[in-house]
PDB file of C-alpha atoms in Angstrom:
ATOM      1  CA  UNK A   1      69.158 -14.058-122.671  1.00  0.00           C
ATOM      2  CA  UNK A   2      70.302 -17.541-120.966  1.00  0.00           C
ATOM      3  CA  UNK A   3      67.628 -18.963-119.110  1.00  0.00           C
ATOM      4  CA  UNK A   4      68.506 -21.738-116.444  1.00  0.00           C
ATOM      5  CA  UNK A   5      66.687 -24.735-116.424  1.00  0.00           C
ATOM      6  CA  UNK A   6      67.031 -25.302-113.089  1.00  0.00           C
ATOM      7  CA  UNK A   7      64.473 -23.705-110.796  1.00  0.00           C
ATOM      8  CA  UNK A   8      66.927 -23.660-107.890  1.00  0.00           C
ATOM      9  CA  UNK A   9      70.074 -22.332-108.307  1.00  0.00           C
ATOM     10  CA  UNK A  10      71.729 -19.680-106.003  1.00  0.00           C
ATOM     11  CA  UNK A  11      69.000 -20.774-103.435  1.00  0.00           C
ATOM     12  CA  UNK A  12      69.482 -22.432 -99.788  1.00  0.00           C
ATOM     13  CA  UNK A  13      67.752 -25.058 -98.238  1.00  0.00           C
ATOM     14  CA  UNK A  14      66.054 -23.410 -95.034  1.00  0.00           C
ATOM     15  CA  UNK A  15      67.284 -25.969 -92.476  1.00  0.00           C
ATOM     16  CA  UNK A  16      70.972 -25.611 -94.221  1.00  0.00           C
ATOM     17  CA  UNK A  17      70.728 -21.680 -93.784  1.00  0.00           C
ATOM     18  CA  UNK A  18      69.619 -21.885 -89.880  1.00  0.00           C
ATOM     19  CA  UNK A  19      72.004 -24.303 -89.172  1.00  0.00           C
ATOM     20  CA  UNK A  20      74.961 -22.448 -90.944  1.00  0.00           C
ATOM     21  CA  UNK A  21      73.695 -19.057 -89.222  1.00  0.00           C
ATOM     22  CA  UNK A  22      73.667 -21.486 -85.235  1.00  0.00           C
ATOM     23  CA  UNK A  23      77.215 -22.323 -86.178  1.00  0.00           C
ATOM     24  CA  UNK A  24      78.236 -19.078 -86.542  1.00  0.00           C
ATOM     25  CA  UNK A  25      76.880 -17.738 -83.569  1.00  0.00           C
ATOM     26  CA  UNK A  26      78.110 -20.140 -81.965  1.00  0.00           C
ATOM     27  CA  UNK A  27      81.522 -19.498 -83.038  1.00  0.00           C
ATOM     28  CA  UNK A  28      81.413 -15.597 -82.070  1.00  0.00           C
ATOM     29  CA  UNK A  29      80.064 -16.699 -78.325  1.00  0.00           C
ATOM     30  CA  UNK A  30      83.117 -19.091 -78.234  1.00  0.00           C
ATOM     31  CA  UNK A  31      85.524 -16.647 -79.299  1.00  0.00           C
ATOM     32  CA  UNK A  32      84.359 -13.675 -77.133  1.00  0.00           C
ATOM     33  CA  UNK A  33      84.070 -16.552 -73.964  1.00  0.00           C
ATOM     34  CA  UNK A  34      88.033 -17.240 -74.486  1.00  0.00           C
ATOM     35  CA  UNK A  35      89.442 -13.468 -74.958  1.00  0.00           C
ATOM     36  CA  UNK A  36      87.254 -12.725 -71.813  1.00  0.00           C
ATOM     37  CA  UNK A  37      89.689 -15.301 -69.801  1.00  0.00           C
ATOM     38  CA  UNK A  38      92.358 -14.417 -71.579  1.00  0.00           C
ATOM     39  CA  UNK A  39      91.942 -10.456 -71.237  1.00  0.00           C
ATOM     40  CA  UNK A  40      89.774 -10.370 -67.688  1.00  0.00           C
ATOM     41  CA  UNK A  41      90.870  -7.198 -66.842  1.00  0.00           C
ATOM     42  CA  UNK A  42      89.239  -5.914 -70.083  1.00  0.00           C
ATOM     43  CA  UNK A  43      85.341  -7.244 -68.690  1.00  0.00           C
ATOM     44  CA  UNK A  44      82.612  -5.142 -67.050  1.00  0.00           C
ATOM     45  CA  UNK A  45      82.980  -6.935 -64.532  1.00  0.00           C
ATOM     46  CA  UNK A  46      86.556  -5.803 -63.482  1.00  0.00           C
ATOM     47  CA  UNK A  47      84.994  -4.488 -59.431  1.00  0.00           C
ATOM     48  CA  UNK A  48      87.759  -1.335 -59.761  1.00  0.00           C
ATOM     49  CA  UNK A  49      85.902  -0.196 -62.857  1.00  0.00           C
ATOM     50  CA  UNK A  50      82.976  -0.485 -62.100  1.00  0.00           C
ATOM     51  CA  UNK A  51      83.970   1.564 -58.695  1.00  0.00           C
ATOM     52  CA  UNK A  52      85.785   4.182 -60.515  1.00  0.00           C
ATOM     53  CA  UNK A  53      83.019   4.472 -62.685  1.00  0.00           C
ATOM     54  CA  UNK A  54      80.198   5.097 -59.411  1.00  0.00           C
ATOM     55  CA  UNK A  55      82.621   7.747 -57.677  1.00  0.00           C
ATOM     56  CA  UNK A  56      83.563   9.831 -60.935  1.00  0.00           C
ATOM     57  CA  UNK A  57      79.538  10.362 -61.146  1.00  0.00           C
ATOM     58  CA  UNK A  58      79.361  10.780 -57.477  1.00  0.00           C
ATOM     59  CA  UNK A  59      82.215  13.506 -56.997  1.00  0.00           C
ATOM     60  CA  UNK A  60      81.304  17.186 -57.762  1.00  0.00           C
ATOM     61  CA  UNK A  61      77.717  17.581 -59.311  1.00  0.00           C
ATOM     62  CA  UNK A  62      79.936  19.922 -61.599  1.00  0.00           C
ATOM     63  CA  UNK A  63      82.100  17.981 -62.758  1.00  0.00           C
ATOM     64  CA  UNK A  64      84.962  19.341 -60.651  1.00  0.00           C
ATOM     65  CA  UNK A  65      86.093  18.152 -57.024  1.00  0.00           C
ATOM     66  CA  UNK A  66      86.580  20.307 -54.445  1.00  0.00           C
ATOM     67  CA  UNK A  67      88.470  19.953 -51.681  1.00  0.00           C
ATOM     68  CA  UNK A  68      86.006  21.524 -48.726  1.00  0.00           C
ATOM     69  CA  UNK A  69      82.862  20.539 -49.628  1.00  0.00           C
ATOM     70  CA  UNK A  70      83.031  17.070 -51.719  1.00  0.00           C
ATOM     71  CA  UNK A  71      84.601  14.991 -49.204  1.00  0.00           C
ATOM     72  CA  UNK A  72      81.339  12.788 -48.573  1.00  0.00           C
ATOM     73  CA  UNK A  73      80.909  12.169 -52.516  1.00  0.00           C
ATOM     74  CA  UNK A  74      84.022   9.995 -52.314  1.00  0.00           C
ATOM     75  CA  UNK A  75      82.056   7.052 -50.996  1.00  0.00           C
ATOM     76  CA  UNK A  76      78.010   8.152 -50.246  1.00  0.00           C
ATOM     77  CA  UNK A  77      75.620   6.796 -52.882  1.00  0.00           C
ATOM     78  CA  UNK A  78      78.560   4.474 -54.077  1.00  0.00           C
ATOM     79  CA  UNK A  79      77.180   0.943 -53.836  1.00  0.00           C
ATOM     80  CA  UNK A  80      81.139  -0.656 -52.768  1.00  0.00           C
ATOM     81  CA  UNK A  81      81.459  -4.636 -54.121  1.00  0.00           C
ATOM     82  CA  UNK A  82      80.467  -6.704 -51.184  1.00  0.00           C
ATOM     83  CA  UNK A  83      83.472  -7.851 -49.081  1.00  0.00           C
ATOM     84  CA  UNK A  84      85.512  -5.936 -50.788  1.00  0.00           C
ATOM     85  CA  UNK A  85      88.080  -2.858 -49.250  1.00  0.00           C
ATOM     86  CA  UNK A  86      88.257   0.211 -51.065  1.00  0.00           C
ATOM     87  CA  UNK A  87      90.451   2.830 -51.274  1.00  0.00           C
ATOM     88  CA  UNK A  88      90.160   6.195 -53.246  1.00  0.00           C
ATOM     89  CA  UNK A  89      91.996   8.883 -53.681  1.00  0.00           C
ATOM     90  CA  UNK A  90      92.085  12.200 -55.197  1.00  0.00           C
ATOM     91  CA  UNK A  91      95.319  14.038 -56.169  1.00  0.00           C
ATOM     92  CA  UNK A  92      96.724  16.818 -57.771  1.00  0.00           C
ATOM     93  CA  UNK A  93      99.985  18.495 -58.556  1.00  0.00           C
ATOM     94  CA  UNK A  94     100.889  21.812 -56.726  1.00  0.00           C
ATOM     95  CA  UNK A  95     101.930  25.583 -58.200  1.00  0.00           C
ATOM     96  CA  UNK A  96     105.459  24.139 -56.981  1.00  0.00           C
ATOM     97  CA  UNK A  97     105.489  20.669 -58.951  1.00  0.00           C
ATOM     98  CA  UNK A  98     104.918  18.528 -55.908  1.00  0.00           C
ATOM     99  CA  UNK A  99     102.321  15.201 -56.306  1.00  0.00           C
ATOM    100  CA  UNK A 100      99.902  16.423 -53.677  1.00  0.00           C
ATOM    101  CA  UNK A 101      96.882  14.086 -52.286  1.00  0.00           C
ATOM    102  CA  UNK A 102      94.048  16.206 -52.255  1.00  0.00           C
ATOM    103  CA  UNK A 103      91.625  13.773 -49.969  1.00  0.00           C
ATOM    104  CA  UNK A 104      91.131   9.904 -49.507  1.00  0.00           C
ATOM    105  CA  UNK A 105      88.880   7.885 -48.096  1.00  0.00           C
ATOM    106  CA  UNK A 106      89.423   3.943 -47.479  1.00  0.00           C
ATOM    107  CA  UNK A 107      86.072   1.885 -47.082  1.00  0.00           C
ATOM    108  CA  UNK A 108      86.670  -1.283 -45.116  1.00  0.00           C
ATOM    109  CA  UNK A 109      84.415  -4.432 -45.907  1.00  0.00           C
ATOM    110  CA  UNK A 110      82.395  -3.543 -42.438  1.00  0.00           C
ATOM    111  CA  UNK A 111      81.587  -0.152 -44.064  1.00  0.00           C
ATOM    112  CA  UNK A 112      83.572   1.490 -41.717  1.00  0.00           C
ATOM    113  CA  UNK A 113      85.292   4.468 -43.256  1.00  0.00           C
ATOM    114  CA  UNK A 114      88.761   6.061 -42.482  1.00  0.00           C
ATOM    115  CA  UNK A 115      89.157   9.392 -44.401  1.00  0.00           C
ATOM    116  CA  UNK A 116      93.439  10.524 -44.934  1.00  0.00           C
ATOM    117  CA  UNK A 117      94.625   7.090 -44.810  1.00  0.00           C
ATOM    118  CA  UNK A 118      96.348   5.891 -47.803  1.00  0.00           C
ATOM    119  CA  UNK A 119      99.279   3.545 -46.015  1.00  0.00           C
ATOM    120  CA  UNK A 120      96.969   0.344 -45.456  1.00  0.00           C
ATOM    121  CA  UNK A 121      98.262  -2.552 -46.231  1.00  0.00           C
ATOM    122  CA  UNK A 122      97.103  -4.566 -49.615  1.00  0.00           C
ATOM    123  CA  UNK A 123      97.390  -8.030 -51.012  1.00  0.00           C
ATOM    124  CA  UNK A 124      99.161  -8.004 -54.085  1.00  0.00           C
ATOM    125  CA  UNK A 125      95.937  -8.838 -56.179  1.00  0.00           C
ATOM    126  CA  UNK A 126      94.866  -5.339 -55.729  1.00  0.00           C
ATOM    127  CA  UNK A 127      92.633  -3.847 -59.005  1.00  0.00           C
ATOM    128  CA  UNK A 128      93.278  -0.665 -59.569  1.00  0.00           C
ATOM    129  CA  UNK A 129      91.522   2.114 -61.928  1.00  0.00           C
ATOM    130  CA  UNK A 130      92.195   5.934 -62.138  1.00  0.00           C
ATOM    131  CA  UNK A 131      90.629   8.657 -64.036  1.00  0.00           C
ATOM    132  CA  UNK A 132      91.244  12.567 -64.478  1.00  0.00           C
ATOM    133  CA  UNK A 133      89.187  15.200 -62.629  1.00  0.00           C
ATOM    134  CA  UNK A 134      89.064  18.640 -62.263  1.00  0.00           C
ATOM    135  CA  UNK A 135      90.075  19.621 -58.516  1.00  0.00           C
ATOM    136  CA  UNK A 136      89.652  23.024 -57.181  1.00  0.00           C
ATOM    137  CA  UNK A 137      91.486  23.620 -53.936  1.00  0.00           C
ATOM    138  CA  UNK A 138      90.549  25.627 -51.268  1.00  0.00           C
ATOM    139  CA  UNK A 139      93.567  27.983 -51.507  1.00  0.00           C
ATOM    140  CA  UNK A 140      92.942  29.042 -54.702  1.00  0.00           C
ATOM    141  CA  UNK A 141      90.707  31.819 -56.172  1.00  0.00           C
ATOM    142  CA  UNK A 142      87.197  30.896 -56.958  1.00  0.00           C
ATOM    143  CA  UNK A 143      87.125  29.299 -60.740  1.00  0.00           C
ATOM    144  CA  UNK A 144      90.322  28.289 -60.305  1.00  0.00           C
ATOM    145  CA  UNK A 145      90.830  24.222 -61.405  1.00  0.00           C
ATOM    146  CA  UNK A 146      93.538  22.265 -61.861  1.00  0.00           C
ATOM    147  CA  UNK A 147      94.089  18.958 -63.274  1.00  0.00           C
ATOM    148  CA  UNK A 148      93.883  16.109 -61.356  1.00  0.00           C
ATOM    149  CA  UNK A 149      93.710  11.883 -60.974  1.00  0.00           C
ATOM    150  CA  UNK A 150      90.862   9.903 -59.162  1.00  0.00           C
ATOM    151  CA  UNK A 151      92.268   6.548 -58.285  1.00  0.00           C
ATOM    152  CA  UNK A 152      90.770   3.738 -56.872  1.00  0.00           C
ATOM    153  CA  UNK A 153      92.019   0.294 -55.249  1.00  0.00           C
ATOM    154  CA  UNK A 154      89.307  -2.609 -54.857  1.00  0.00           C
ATOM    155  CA  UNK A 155      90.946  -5.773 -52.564  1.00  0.00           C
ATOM    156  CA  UNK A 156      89.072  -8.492 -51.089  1.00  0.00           C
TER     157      UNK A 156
END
C-alpha cells in the first residue's frame, strides 16, 4: 500500500471552497434573473395567472360550475390586481356543437361589476389565462357535467 507523503492532497482550502460555492450561486441567480426577462410570461407574477388561479378555487366548492347558483364565485373572495380590469368567462360547448358562454363577469378597476358583457374593449397588451372546468347547466339532469374553459383577461 502507497502511502502519500503529503498530508494534503484531495483537500480544499476553506476560503477557496466558499468562494467557489458564492460564485456558483451567483451564477444560478444570474441565469434564472435573465430567462425571467426573457420568458416573463413564464413568472408568478404573470397578474392573469395568478387571477385564474383565485377564481378556479373560488368557482363551485365541488369542483364543478354551475350555471344558477355560482354566478357570485366568479369574482367574490377574488382579491383582483389593483388597477387592473378583469374579465372572466365561463364556456361550454352545447348537445348541438355550438361554443356557448355559460356566464361572465367583467370587473372594472372601480370594482364595479358588469355580469354578460364580454364585448369591452381591450388594449392589445391584454394577459390572458384559461383553464378547464366542469360546468353543469341548468337544463340538464341533475349529475349531468360537461366539459368546459374558464378564461380570464387582466388589462390595466
Amino acid at each position: 500500500m502507497l502511502r502519500s507523503s503529503s498530508r494534503s492532497s484531495g483537500q480544499t482550502e476553506p476560503l477557496a471552497a466558499l468562494v467557489a460555492i458564492g460564485l456558483v450561486c451567483a451564477g444560478v441567480v444570474l441565469y434564472t434573473g435573465v430567462l425571467a426577462t426573457l420568458y416573463p410570461g413564464t413568472t408568478a407574477r404573470d397578474p392573469a395567472d395568478a387571477t385564474l388561479e383565485q377564481v378556479w378555487n373560488g368557482v363551485g366548492s365541488d369542483g364543478v360550475y354551475h350555471e344558477t347558483t355560482d354566478r357570485n364565485d366568479l369574482h367574490e373572495g377574488v382579491e383582483l390586481p389593483d388597477g387592473y380590469t378583469v374579465l372572466i368567462e365561463v364556456t361550454t360547448v352545447t348537445d348541438a356543437g355550438r361554443n356557448i358562454t355559460v356566464d361572465s363577469a367583467v370587473v372594472r378597476e372601480d370594482g364595479t361589476i358588469r355580469y354578460g358583457q364580454t364585448d369591452v374593449d381591450r388594449p392589445e397588451t391584454t394577459g390572458t389565462a384559461r383553464r378547464s372546468v366542469g360546468v353543469h347547466l341548468e337544463r340538464d339532469p341533475a349529475g349531468d357535467v360537461r366539459g368546459g374553459t374558464l378564461h380570464v383577461e387582466v388589462w390595466r
